[in-house]
Amino acid sequence: MTLNYLLYITLNTLFILVVSPLILGLIKKIKALAQGRLGPPLLQTYYNIFKLFKKEIVYSQNASFIMSIAPYLNIGFLVAAAVMVPVVFIPATDGSGNIILFLYLMVSAKFFMALAGLDAASTFGGMGASREMSLSAIIEPVTITSVAALAFVLKTTDIPEMFATTLQSSLAQYPTLILIAFSLFIVIIMETSRIPVDSPETHLELTMIHEAMILEQTGPKLALMELSYGLKQTILMALLINIIFPYGLADEASLYGISLSILSFTLKALVLAVVIGIFESMLAKIRLFRLPSFFMLALFFSFVTIVFELLA
């Protein structure tokens, strides 16, 4: 491992971990303002996570070791996925971000979260895990098709190489990336359990999915789950941002380049967070059995992209 790649792993992971709660807080603030409320402070997510790390851990009597290790596995898989998505600079190492491995890591994190939901043997945990796995059976093919279309257009499965390609070109050279952007935006909404798929703030039995799976987690374990959720959202947002608007992302490790990358990504992520907050505020939650219609939009855009590329 070269010094360049070691520096990249350290800075990239730390930055994504630090900025993720800010993005979560901004989306909550935008939704509250859209509803005519003042909403929580912008940094409330940081306060909540720090507070949870100081709390005591309580386990259900029925819980096994799965409940204990699931939060560590969940955030471990997502940190590994975060290494594959450059936001501070593009590493010089080739083949460091295979998008197929990236998807496997994301799915593994989701699997252990659902397993922990079942492990506590509570009604809500089992219900949430069951709903999550049912939806995943529909969502995952859509996600795979979206990244397959992306790899097909950019002629590579390496995420840093994708970013380098879009950084050195323009949307005029790859117009079908706009269609993929719509697909990736829907994938973000689906994978982060946002309205109209799910509501991350609800605790109503009839509607919650993601929250039901982590209801039995407490203290630092719940803090890790909350941090994992923000991490996953930031990684997916970074994938969309650096495919469509990579400008500002440094292609080498220099103090000026890294500073510019961090500043530009933060601004772009906050703008996308505002868009997500407004998007959520404009829609109501869709009934469970009508969700496939929403997912099909992403599949349609990805399929059209592949057809256009084949005909070009």
PDB file of N, CA, C and O in Angstrom, residues 131 135 138 195-198 206-207 209 283-295:
ATOM      1  N   ARG A 131     -40.226  -6.552   6.078  1.00  0.00           N
ATOM      2  CA  ARG A 131     -40.546  -5.553   5.042  1.00  0.00           C
ATOM      3  C   ARG A 131     -39.287  -5.141   4.262  1.00  0.00           C
ATOM      4  O   ARG A 131     -39.326  -4.980   3.038  1.00  0.00           O
ATOM      5  N   LEU A 135     -38.802  -5.621   0.227  1.00  0.00           N
ATOM      6  CA  LEU A 135     -38.534  -4.510  -0.682  1.00  0.00           C
ATOM      7  C   LEU A 135     -37.170  -4.670  -1.372  1.00  0.00           C
ATOM      8  O   LEU A 135     -37.013  -4.320  -2.546  1.00  0.00           O
ATOM      9  N   ILE A 138     -36.984  -6.356  -4.619  1.00  0.00           N
ATOM     10  CA  ILE A 138     -37.364  -5.544  -5.786  1.00  0.00           C
ATOM     11  C   ILE A 138     -36.323  -4.465  -6.049  1.00  0.00           C
ATOM     12  O   ILE A 138     -35.986  -4.169  -7.201  1.00  0.00           O
ATOM     13  N   ILE A 195     -39.119   9.094   2.114  1.00  0.00           N
ATOM     14  CA  ILE A 195     -40.430   9.250   1.490  1.00  0.00           C
ATOM     15  C   ILE A 195     -40.246   9.413  -0.016  1.00  0.00           C
ATOM     16  O   ILE A 195     -39.367  10.162  -0.428  1.00  0.00           O
ATOM     17  N   PRO A 196     -40.994   8.715  -0.847  1.00  0.00           N
ATOM     18  CA  PRO A 196     -42.248   7.990  -0.582  1.00  0.00           C
ATOM     19  C   PRO A 196     -42.081   6.501  -0.254  1.00  0.00           C
ATOM     20  O   PRO A 196     -43.082   5.803  -0.132  1.00  0.00           O
ATOM     21  N   VAL A 197     -40.835   5.999  -0.095  1.00  0.00           N
ATOM     22  CA  VAL A 197     -40.650   4.575   0.190  1.00  0.00           C
ATOM     23  C   VAL A 197     -40.862   4.289   1.675  1.00  0.00           C
ATOM     24  O   VAL A 197     -41.547   3.341   2.050  1.00  0.00           O
ATOM     25  N   ASP A 198     -40.263   5.092   2.513  1.00  0.00           N
ATOM     26  CA  ASP A 198     -40.322   4.911   3.964  1.00  0.00           C
ATOM     27  C   ASP A 198     -40.159   6.294   4.581  1.00  0.00           C
ATOM     28  O   ASP A 198     -39.855   7.262   3.870  1.00  0.00           O
ATOM     29  N   LEU A 206     -47.751   0.938  11.187  1.00  0.00           N
ATOM     30  CA  LEU A 206     -48.202   0.638   9.831  1.00  0.00           C
ATOM     31  C   LEU A 206     -47.218   1.103   8.770  1.00  0.00           C
ATOM     32  O   LEU A 206     -47.280   0.661   7.631  1.00  0.00           O
ATOM     33  N   THR A 207     -46.310   2.023   9.087  1.00  0.00           N
ATOM     34  CA  THR A 207     -45.482   2.618   8.047  1.00  0.00           C
ATOM     35  C   THR A 207     -43.982   2.360   8.177  1.00  0.00           C
ATOM     36  O   THR A 207     -43.261   2.374   7.197  1.00  0.00           O
ATOM     37  N   ILE A 209     -40.205   1.010   8.469  1.00  0.00           N
ATOM     38  CA  ILE A 209     -39.435  -0.135   7.975  1.00  0.00           C
ATOM     39  C   ILE A 209     -38.040  -0.080   8.603  1.00  0.00           C
ATOM     40  O   ILE A 209     -37.679  -0.923   9.403  1.00  0.00           O
ATOM     41  N   LEU A 283     -44.052  14.984  -1.502  1.00  0.00           N
ATOM     42  CA  LEU A 283     -44.705  13.694  -1.737  1.00  0.00           C
ATOM     43  C   LEU A 283     -45.250  13.107  -0.445  1.00  0.00           C
ATOM     44  O   LEU A 283     -44.780  13.430   0.642  1.00  0.00           O
ATOM     45  N   ALA A 284     -46.229  12.236  -0.601  1.00  0.00           N
ATOM     46  CA  ALA A 284     -46.730  11.449   0.533  1.00  0.00           C
ATOM     47  C   ALA A 284     -46.180  10.042   0.405  1.00  0.00           C
ATOM     48  O   ALA A 284     -45.745   9.620  -0.674  1.00  0.00           O
ATOM     49  N   LYS A 285     -46.189   9.303   1.500  1.00  0.00           N
ATOM     50  CA  LYS A 285     -45.690   7.934   1.447  1.00  0.00           C
ATOM     51  C   LYS A 285     -46.606   7.076   0.580  1.00  0.00           C
ATOM     52  O   LYS A 285     -47.829   7.133   0.699  1.00  0.00           O
ATOM     53  N   ILE A 286     -46.001   6.298  -0.290  1.00  0.00           N
ATOM     54  CA  ILE A 286     -46.766   5.431  -1.189  1.00  0.00           C
ATOM     55  C   ILE A 286     -47.098   4.127  -0.468  1.00  0.00           C
ATOM     56  O   ILE A 286     -46.300   3.624   0.329  1.00  0.00           O
ATOM     57  N   ARG A 287     -48.283   3.593  -0.738  1.00  0.00           N
ATOM     58  CA  ARG A 287     -48.666   2.312  -0.131  1.00  0.00           C
ATOM     59  C   ARG A 287     -47.675   1.226  -0.538  1.00  0.00           C
ATOM     60  O   ARG A 287     -47.151   1.228  -1.657  1.00  0.00           O
ATOM     61  N   LEU A 288     -47.444   0.288   0.363  1.00  0.00           N
ATOM     62  CA  LEU A 288     -46.404  -0.727   0.190  1.00  0.00           C
ATOM     63  C   LEU A 288     -46.515  -1.455  -1.147  1.00  0.00           C
ATOM     64  O   LEU A 288     -45.525  -1.651  -1.854  1.00  0.00           O
ATOM     65  N   PHE A 289     -47.724  -1.827  -1.524  1.00  0.00           N
ATOM     66  CA  PHE A 289     -47.894  -2.637  -2.728  1.00  0.00           C
ATOM     67  C   PHE A 289     -47.823  -1.809  -4.018  1.00  0.00           C
ATOM     68  O   PHE A 289     -47.867  -2.368  -5.105  1.00  0.00           O
ATOM     69  N   ARG A 290     -47.750  -0.477  -3.856  1.00  0.00           N
ATOM     70  CA  ARG A 290     -47.612   0.380  -5.047  1.00  0.00           C
ATOM     71  C   ARG A 290     -46.172   0.850  -5.246  1.00  0.00           C
ATOM     72  O   ARG A 290     -45.879   1.548  -6.217  1.00  0.00           O
ATOM     73  N   LEU A 291     -45.281   0.492  -4.322  1.00  0.00           N
ATOM     74  CA  LEU A 291     -43.885   0.925  -4.425  1.00  0.00           C
ATOM     75  C   LEU A 291     -43.178   0.431  -5.684  1.00  0.00           C
ATOM     76  O   LEU A 291     -42.339   1.149  -6.251  1.00  0.00           O
ATOM     77  N   PRO A 292     -43.445  -0.798  -6.147  1.00  0.00           N
ATOM     78  CA  PRO A 292     -42.754  -1.246  -7.379  1.00  0.00           C
ATOM     79  C   PRO A 292     -42.927  -0.293  -8.552  1.00  0.00           C
ATOM     80  O   PRO A 292     -42.028  -0.171  -9.389  1.00  0.00           O
ATOM     81  N   SER A 293     -44.058   0.417  -8.614  1.00  0.00           N
ATOM     82  CA  SER A 293     -44.273   1.384  -9.711  1.00  0.00           C
ATOM     83  C   SER A 293     -43.231   2.501  -9.634  1.00  0.00           C
ATOM     84  O   SER A 293     -42.733   2.983 -10.660  1.00  0.00           O
ATOM     85  N   PHE A 294     -42.920   2.939  -8.406  1.00  0.00           N
ATOM     86  CA  PHE A 294     -41.904   3.982  -8.221  1.00  0.00           C
ATOM     87  C   PHE A 294     -40.517   3.452  -8.589  1.00  0.00           C
ATOM     88  O   PHE A 294     -39.727   4.132  -9.249  1.00  0.00           O
ATOM     89  N   PHE A 295     -40.222   2.211  -8.180  1.00  0.00           N
ATOM     90  CA  PHE A 295     -38.916   1.631  -8.476  1.00  0.00           C
ATOM     91  C   PHE A 295     -38.721   1.457  -9.981  1.00  0.00           C
ATOM     92  O   PHE A 295     -37.603   1.557 -10.491  1.00  0.00           O
TER      93      PHE A 295
END
